[in-house]
Coordinates of C-alpha atoms and ligand atoms in Angstrom, one line a residue:
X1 CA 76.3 106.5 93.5
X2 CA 79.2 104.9 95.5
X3 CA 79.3 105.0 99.4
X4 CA 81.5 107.3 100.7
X5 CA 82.4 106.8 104.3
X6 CA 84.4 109.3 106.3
X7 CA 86.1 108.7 110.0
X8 CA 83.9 108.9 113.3
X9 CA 85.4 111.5 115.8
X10 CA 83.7 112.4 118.7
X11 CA 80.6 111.2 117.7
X12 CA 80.6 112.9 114.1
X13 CA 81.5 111.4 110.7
X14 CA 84.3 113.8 109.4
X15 CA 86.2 114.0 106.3
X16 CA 89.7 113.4 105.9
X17 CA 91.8 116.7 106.8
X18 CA 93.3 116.9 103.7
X19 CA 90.1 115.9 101.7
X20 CA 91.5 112.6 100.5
X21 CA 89.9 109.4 99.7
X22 CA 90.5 105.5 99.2
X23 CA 89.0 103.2 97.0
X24 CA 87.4 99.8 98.3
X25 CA 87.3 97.3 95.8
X26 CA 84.9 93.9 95.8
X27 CA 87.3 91.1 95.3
X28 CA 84.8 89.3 93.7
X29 CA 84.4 91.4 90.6
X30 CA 87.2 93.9 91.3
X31 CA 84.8 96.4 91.0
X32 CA 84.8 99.8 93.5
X33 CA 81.8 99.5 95.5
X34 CA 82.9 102.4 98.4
X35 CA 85.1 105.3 99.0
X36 CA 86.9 106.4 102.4
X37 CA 88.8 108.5 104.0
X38 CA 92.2 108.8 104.1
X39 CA 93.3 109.5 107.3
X40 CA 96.3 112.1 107.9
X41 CA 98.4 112.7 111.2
X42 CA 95.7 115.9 111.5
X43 CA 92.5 113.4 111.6
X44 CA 94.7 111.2 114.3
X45 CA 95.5 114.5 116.4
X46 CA 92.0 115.6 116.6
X47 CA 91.1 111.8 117.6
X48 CA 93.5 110.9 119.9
X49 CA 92.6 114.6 121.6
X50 CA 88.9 113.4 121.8
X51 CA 90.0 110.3 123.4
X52 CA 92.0 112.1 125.8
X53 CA 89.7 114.3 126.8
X54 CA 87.1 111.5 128.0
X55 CA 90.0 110.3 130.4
X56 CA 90.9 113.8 131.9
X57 CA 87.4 114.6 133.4
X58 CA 85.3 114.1 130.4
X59 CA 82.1 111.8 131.5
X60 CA 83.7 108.5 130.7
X61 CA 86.2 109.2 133.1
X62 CA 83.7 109.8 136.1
X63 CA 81.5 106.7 135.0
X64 CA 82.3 103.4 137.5
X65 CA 82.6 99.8 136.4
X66 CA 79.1 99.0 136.9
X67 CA 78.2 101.8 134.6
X68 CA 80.7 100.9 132.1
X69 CA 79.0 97.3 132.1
X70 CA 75.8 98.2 131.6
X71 CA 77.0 99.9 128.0
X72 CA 79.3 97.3 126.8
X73 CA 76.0 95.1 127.7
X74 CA 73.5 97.7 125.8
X75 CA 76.0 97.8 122.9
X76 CA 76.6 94.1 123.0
X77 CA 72.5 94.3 122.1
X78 CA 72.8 96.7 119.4
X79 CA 75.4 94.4 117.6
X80 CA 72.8 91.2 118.1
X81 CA 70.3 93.8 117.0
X82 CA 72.2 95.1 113.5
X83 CA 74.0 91.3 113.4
X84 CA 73.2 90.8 109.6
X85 CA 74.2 94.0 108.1
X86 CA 77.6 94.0 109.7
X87 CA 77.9 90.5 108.6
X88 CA 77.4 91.8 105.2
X89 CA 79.4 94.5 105.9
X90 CA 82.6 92.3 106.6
X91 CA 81.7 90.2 104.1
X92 CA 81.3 92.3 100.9
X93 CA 84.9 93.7 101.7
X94 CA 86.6 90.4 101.9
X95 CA 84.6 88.7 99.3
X96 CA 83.3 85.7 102.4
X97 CA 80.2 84.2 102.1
X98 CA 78.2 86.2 104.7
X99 CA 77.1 83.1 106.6
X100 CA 80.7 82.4 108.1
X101 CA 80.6 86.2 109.7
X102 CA 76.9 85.8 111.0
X103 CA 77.7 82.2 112.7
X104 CA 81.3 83.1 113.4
X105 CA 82.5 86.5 113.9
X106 CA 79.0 88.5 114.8
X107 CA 78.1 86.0 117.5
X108 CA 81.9 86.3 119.1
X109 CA 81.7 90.2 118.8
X110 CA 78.8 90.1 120.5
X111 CA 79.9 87.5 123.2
X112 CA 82.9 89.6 123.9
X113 CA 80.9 92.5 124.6
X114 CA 78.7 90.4 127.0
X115 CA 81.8 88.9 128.8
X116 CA 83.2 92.3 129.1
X117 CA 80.6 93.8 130.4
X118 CA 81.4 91.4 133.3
X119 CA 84.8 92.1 133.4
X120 CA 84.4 95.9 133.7
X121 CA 83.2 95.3 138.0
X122 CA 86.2 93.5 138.2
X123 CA 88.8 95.2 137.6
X124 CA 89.7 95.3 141.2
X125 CA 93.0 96.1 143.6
X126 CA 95.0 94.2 146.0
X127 CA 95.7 94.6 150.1
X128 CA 99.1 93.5 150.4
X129 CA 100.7 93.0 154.1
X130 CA 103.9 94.7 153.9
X131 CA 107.4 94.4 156.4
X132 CA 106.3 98.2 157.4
X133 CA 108.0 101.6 156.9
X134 CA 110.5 102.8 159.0
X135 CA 109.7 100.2 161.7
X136 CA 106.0 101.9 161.4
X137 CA 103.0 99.7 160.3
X138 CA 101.6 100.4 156.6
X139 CA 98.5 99.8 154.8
X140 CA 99.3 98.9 151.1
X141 CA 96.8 98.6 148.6
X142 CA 97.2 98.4 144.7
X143 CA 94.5 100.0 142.6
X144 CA 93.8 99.2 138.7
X145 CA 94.0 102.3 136.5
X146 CA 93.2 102.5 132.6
X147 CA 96.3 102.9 130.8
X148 CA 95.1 105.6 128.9
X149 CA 94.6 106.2 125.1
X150 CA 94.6 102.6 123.1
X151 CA 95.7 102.8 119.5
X152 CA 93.9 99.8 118.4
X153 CA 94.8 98.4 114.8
X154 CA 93.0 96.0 112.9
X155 CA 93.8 93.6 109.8
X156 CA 91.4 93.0 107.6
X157 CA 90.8 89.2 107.8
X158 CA 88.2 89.3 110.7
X159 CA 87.2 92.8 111.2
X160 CA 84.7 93.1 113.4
X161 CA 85.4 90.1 115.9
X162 CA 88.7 91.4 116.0
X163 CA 88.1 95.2 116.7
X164 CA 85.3 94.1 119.7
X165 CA 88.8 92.2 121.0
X166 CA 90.0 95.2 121.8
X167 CA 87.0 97.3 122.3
X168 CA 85.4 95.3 124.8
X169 CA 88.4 94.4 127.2
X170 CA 89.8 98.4 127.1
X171 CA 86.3 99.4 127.6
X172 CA 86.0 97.6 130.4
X173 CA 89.4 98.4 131.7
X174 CA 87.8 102.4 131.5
X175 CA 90.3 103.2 128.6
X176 CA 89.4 105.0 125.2
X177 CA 90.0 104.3 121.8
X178 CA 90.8 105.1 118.6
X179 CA 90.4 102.7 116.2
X180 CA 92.3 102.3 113.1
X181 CA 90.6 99.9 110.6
X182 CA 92.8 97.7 108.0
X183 CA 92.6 99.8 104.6
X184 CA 90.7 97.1 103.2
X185 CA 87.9 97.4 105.7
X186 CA 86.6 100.0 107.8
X187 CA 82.5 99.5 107.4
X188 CA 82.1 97.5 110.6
X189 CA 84.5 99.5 112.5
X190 CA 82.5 102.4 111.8
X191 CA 78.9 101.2 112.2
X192 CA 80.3 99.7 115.6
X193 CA 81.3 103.5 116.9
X194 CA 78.0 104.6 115.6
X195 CA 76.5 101.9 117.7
X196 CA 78.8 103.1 120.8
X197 CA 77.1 106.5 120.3
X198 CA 73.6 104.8 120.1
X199 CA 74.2 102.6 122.9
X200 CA 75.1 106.3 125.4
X201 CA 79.1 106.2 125.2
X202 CA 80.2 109.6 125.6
X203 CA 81.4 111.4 122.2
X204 CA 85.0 110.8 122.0
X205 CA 85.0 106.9 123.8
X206 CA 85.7 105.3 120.7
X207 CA 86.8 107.0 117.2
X208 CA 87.2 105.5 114.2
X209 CA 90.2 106.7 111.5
X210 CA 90.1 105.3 108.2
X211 CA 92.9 104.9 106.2
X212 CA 96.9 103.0 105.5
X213 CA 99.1 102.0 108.2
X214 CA 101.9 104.0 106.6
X215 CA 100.1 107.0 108.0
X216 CA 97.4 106.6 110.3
X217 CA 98.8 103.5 111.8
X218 CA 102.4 105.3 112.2
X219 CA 100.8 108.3 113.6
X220 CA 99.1 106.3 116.4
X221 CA 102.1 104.4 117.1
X222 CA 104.0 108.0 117.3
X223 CA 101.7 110.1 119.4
X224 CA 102.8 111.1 122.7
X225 CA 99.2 110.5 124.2
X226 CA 98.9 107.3 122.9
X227 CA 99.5 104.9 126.0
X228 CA 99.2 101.5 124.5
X229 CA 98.6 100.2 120.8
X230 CA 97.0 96.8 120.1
X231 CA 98.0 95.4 117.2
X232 CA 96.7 92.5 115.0
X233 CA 98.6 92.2 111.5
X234 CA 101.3 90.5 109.9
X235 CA 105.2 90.2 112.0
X236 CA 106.5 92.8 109.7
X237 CA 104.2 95.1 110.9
X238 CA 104.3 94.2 114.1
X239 CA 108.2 94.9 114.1
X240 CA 107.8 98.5 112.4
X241 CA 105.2 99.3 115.3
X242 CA 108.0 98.2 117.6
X243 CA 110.8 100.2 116.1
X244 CA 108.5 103.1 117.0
X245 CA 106.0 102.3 120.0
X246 CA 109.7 100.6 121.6
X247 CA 111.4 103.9 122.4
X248 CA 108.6 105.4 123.6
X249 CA 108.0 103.4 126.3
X250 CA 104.1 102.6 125.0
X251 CA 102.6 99.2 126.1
X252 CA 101.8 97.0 123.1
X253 CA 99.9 94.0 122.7
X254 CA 101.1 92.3 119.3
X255 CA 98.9 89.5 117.9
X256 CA 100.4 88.2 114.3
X257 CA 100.7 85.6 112.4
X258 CA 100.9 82.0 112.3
X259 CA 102.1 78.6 110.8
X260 CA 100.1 76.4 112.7
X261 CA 100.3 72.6 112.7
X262 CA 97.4 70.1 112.6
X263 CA 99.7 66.9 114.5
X264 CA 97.0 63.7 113.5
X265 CA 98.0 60.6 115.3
X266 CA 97.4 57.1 113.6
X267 CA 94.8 56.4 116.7
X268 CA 93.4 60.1 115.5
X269 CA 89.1 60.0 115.4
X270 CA 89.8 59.3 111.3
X271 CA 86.6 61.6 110.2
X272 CA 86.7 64.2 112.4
X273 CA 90.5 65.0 112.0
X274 CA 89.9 65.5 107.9
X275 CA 86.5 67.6 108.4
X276 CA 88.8 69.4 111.2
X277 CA 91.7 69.7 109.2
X278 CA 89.8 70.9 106.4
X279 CA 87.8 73.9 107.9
X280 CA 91.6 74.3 109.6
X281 CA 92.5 75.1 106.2
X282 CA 89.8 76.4 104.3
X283 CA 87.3 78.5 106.4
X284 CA 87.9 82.3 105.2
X285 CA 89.3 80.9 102.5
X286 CA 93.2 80.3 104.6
X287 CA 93.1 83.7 105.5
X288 CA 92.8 83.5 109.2
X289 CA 95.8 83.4 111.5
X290 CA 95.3 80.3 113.1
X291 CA 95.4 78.4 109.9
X292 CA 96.0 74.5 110.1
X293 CA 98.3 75.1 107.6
X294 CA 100.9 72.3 108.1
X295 CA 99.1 69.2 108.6
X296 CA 101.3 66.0 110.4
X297 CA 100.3 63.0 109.9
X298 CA 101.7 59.4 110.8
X299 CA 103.2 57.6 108.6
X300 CA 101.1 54.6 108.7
X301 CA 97.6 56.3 107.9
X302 CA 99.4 59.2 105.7
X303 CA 98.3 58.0 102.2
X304 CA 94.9 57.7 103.3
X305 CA 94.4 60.7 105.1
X306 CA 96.4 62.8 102.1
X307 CA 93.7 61.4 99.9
X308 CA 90.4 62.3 101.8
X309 CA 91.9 65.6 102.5
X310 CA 92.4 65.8 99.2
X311 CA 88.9 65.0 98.8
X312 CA 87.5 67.2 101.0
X313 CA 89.6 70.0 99.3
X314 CA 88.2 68.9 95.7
X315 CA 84.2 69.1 97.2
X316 CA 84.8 72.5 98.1
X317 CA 82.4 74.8 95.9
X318 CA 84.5 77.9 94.7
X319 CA 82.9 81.0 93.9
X320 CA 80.7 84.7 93.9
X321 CA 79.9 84.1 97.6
X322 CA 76.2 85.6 97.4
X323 CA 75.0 82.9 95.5
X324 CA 73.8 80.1 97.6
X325 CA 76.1 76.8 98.3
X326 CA 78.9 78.9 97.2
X327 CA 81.3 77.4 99.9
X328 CA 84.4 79.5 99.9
X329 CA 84.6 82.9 97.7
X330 CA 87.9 84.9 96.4
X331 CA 90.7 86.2 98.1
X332 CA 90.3 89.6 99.7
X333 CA 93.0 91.4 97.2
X334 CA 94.9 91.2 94.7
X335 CA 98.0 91.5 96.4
X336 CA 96.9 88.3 98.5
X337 CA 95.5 86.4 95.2
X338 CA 99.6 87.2 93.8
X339 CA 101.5 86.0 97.0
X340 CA 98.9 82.7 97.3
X341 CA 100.2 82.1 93.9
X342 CA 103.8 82.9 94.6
X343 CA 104.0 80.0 97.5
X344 CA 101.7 77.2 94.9
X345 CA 104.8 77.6 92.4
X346 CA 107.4 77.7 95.1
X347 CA 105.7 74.5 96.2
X348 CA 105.9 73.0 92.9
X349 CA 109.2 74.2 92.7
X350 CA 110.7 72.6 95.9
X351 CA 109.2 69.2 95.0
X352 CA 106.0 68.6 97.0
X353 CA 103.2 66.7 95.3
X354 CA 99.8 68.7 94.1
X355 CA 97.4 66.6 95.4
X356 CA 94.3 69.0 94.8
X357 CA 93.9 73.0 93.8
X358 CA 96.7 74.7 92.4
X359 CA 95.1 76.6 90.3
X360 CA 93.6 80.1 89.7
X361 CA 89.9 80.0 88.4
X362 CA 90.0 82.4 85.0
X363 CA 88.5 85.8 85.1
X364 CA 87.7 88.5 87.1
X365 CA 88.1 87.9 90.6
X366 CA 90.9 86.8 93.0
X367 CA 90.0 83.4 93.5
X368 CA 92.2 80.3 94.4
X369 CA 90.9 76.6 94.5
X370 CA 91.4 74.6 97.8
X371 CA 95.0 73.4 97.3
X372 CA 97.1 70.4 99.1
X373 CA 100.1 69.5 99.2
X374 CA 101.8 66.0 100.2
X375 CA 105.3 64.5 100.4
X376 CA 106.6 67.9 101.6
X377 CA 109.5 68.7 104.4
X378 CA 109.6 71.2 107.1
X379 CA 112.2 73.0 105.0
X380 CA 110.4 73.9 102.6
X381 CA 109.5 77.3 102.4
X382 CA 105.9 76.4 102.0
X383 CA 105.7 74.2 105.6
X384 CA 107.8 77.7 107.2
X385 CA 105.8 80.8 105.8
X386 CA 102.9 82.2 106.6
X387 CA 101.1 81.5 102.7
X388 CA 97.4 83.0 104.4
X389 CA 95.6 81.2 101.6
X390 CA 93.9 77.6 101.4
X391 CA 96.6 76.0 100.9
X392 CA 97.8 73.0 103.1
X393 CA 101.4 71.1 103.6
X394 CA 101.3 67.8 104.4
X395 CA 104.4 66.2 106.2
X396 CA 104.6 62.4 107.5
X397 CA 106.0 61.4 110.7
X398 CA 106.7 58.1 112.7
X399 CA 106.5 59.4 116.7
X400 CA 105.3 61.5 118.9
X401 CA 108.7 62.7 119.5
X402 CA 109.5 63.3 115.7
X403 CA 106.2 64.7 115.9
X404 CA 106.3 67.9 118.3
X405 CA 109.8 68.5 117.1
X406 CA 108.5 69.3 113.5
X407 CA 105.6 71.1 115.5
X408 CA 107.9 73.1 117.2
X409 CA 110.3 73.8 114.4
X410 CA 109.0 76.9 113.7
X411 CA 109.6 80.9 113.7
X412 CA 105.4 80.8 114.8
X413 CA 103.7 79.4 117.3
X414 CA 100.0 81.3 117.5
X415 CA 98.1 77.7 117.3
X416 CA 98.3 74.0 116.9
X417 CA 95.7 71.4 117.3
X418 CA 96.5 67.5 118.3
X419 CA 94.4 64.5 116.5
X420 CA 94.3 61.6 118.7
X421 CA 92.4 59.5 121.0
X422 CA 95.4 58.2 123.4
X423 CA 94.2 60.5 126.3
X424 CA 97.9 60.6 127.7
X425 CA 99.3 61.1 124.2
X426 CA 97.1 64.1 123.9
X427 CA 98.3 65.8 127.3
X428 CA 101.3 65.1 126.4
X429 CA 101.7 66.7 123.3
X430 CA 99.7 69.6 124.3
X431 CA 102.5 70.1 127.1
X432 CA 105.3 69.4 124.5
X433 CA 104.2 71.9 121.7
X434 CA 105.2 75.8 121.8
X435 CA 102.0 77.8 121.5
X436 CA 99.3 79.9 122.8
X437 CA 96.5 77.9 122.3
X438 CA 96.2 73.8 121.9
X439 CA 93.3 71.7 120.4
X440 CA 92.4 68.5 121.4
X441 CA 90.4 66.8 118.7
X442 CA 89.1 70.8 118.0
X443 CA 90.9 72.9 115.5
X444 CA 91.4 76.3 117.3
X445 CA 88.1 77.0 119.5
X446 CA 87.8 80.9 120.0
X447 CA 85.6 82.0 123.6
X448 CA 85.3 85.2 124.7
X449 CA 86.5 84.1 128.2
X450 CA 89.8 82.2 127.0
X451 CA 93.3 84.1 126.4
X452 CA 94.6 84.5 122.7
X453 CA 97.7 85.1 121.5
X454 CA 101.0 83.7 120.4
X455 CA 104.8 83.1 121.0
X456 CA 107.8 83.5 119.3
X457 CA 106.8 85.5 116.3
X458 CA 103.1 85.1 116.7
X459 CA 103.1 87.7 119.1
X460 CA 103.2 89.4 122.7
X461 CA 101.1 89.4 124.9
X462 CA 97.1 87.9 125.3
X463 CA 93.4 89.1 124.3
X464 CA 90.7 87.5 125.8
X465 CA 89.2 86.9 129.2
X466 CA 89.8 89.1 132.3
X467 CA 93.5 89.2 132.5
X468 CA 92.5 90.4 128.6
X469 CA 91.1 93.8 130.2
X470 CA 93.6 93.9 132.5
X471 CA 96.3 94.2 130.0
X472 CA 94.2 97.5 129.6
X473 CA 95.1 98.7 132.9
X474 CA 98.3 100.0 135.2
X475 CA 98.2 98.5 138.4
X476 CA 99.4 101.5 141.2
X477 CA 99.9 101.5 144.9
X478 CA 99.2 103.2 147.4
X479 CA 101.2 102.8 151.0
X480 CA 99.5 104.5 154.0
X481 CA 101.8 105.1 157.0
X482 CA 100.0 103.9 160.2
X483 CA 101.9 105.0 163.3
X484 CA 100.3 104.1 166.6
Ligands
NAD501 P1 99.0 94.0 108.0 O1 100.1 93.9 109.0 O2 99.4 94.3 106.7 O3 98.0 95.1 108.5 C1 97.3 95.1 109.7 C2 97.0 96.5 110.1 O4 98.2 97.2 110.4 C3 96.2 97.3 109.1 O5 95.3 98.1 109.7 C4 97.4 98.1 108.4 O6 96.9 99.3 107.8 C5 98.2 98.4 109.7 N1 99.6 98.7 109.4 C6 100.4 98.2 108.3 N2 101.6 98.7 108.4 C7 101.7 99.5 109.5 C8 102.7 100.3 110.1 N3 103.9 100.3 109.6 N4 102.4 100.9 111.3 C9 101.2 100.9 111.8 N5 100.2 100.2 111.2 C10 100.4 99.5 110.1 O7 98.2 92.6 108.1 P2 96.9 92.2 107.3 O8 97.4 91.8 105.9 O9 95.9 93.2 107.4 O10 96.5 90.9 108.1 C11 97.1 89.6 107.9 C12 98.0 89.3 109.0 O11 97.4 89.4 110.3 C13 98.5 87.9 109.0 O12 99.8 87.8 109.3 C14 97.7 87.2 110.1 O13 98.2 86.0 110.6 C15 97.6 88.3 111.1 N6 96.5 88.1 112.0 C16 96.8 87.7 113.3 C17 95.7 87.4 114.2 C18 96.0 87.0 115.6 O14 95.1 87.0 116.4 N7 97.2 86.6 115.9 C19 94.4 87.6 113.8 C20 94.1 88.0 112.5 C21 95.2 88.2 111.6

């Protein structure tokens, strides 16, 4: 019988309000393998009023930082403890080869429960010397208050490193949570509040709600005790979010998409910069947001590095990701598998030269083989748009200066990484480049303790690291009058 798998509200599984249900679909025989939920405005109500309840005197509320540590750190444990089946879990959904989440995503999750654990005793106030009141001395001191309710909503590219972003910093902060899963994958999401339960979080800390964005998503945005939504999906997304969580004053943390650019220097560490480039490209099969998708390379060592990227492309075993040696499996869904497509013949179209990939393997399954292009422009639509595939634009250049111009002619600016071994060169660059987060001779290292995010149209605002639980909080003061 297929898995069904309803929403988690105050510590119970519930069905949808209206009964309804979603189909989950393994993109690597198309076949359903689960059911879920699907949520209403009713299921968000009754979560966002469990949530609420923990903040206005329910037992989260009265817990203090050191308490709130010690169950990130207990939950952080249960994650280690149940690593492999949410590995699985993320990875059945997408259609990844499970040993990407249980070296990758797992150990973050788990590492960003561990930092936050830290965090949550420091989330501390200020003593600020003041000019006085009234020609009367003052005591000012500023304390850190959870902002309330976080909507927290998830794409489905990385789900259960992503989700513990959020988790962990507004837990930490003292917020609750209701978390609403991408469509494509709720399993982690849930086993994760389960684990919350198991670790001794209150009923009602963190709920999940299962479902589309259209609904559950828009209902979070909407809801009047919602405080702050953290989002992680595409820009258009992001902008309908805004067009709703804007007017009502909400705090939002928006973490999209990207168009990254790989900048290899001729002096670049020749080896490293092609495997870099290359997992860039092609881990998760292109569908992470910090993609290397537009790779520059000087002129004088372009032909060369075109062809062992092109190399590296064409060694890339494509296939069912359970089977072992299987390097990158299908695209998560169909919808992806059409739009991947959609930018290879709008590459071809515009004149860039197939230099590996291109095409779709026949049969069932959504899969694409690693694809690069050379001879392309930064017009073409193909260096500007987020494709979220394996599919990489190369573009030649002849300086440094040429060089972060191209990087920074772009709507995006999540990511970008800088091949070279010129020591000034690379601080240089780094400097030069509009981003939120620079490589050196690394293509996009992720640590629980660094800030993530984007600008321009990758995003607002940061995840990650203290001021990442911050962001969770409202910082208030409080002015004693001190007459003598
Ligand atoms: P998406 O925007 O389609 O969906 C993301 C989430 O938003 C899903 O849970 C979806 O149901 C929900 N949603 C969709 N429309 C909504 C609406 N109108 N109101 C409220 N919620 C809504 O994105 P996706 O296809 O799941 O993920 C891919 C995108 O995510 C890419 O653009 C990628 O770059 C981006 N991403 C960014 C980061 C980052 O850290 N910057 C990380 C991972 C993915």
């Amino acid at each position: 019988m297929t898995q069904h798998l309803k929403h988690f509200i105050e510590g119970a599984h519930v069905e949808a309000s209206d009964g309804a249900r979603m189909s989950l679909v393994n993109p690597v025989d198309e076949q359903e393998y689960a059911t879920a939920a699907r949520g209403t405005a009713e299921d968000v109500e009754h979560a966002v009023a469990a949530a609420r309840a923990q903040l206005d005197g329910g037992a989260w509320s009265r817990l203090g930082g050191a308490q709130r540590g010690l169950l990130l750190s207990r939950l952080a444990d249960l994650v280690e403890r149940d690593a492999e089946r949410l590995a699985d879990m993320d990875a059945t959904a997408i259609g990844r080869s499970p040993m990407e989440p249980r070296m990758m995503d797992v150990p973050n999750a788990v590492a960003n429960l561990r930092a936050a654990a830290g965090w949550a005793n420091q989330i501390e106030g200020r003593t600020i010397p003041t000019g006085g009141y009234m020609g009367v001395r003052t005591l000012s001191y500023t304390v850190r208050e959870p902002v309330g309710v976080v909507g927290a909503i998830v794409p489905w590219n990385a789900p259960l490193m992503i989700t513990t972003w959020k988790v962990a910093a507004l837990l930490a902060a003292g917020c609750t949570v209701v978390i609403k899963p991408s469509e494509e994958t709720p399993q982690s999401a849930l086993h994760l509040a389960v684990l919350c339960q198991e670790a001794g979080l209150p009923d009602g800390v963190v709920n999940v709600v299962t479902g589309y964005g259209e609904m559950v998503g828009r209902a979070l945005c909407a809801h009047r005790d919602v405080a702050k939504i953290s989002f992680t999906g595409s820009p258009e997304a992001g902008q309908a979010i805004q067009r709703i969580a804007g007017p009502l004053f909400k705090r939002v943390t928006l973490e999209l998409g990207g168009k990254s650019p790989q900048i290899v220097f001729d002096d670049a560490p020749f080896e490293d910069a092609v495997r870099g480039c290359a997992l860039g490209l092609f881990i998760n099969q292109g569908q992470v947001c910090a993609a290397g998708s537009r790779i520059l390379v000087q002129r004088g060592i372009a032909p060369r590095f075109a062809a062992a990227l092109a190399e590296a492309a064409g060694a890339v075993t494509v296939g069912d990701p359970r089977q072992p040696g299987v390097q990158m499996g299908p695209l998560a869904k169909k919808a992806q598998f059409e739009r991947v497509n959609r930018y290879i013949q709008l590459g071809l179209d515009e004149g860039a030269r197939l230099l590996a990939g291109g095409v779709a393997r026949p049969g069932r399954g959504w899969f694409v083989t690693p694809t690069i292009f050379a001879d392309a422009t930064n017009e073409m639509t193909i260096a500007r748009e987020e494709i979220f595939g394996p599919v990489g634009t190369i573009i030649e250049f002849d300086s440094e200066e040429e060089a972060v111009a191209l990087a920074n002619d772009s709507d995006y600016g999540l990511a970008a990484t800088v091949w070279t071994t010129h020591l000034a060169r690379a601080h240089r660059v780094a400097g030069a480049v509009r981003a939120g987060a620079i490589g050196v001779n690394c293509w996009s290292p992720l640590d629980a303790n660094l800030p993530w995010g984007g600008v321009k149209t990758s995003g607002i605002g940061r995840e990650g690291g203290l001021a990442g639980a911050l962001a969770y909080t409202e910082e208030k003061v409080v002015t004693v009058l001190l007459p003598s």
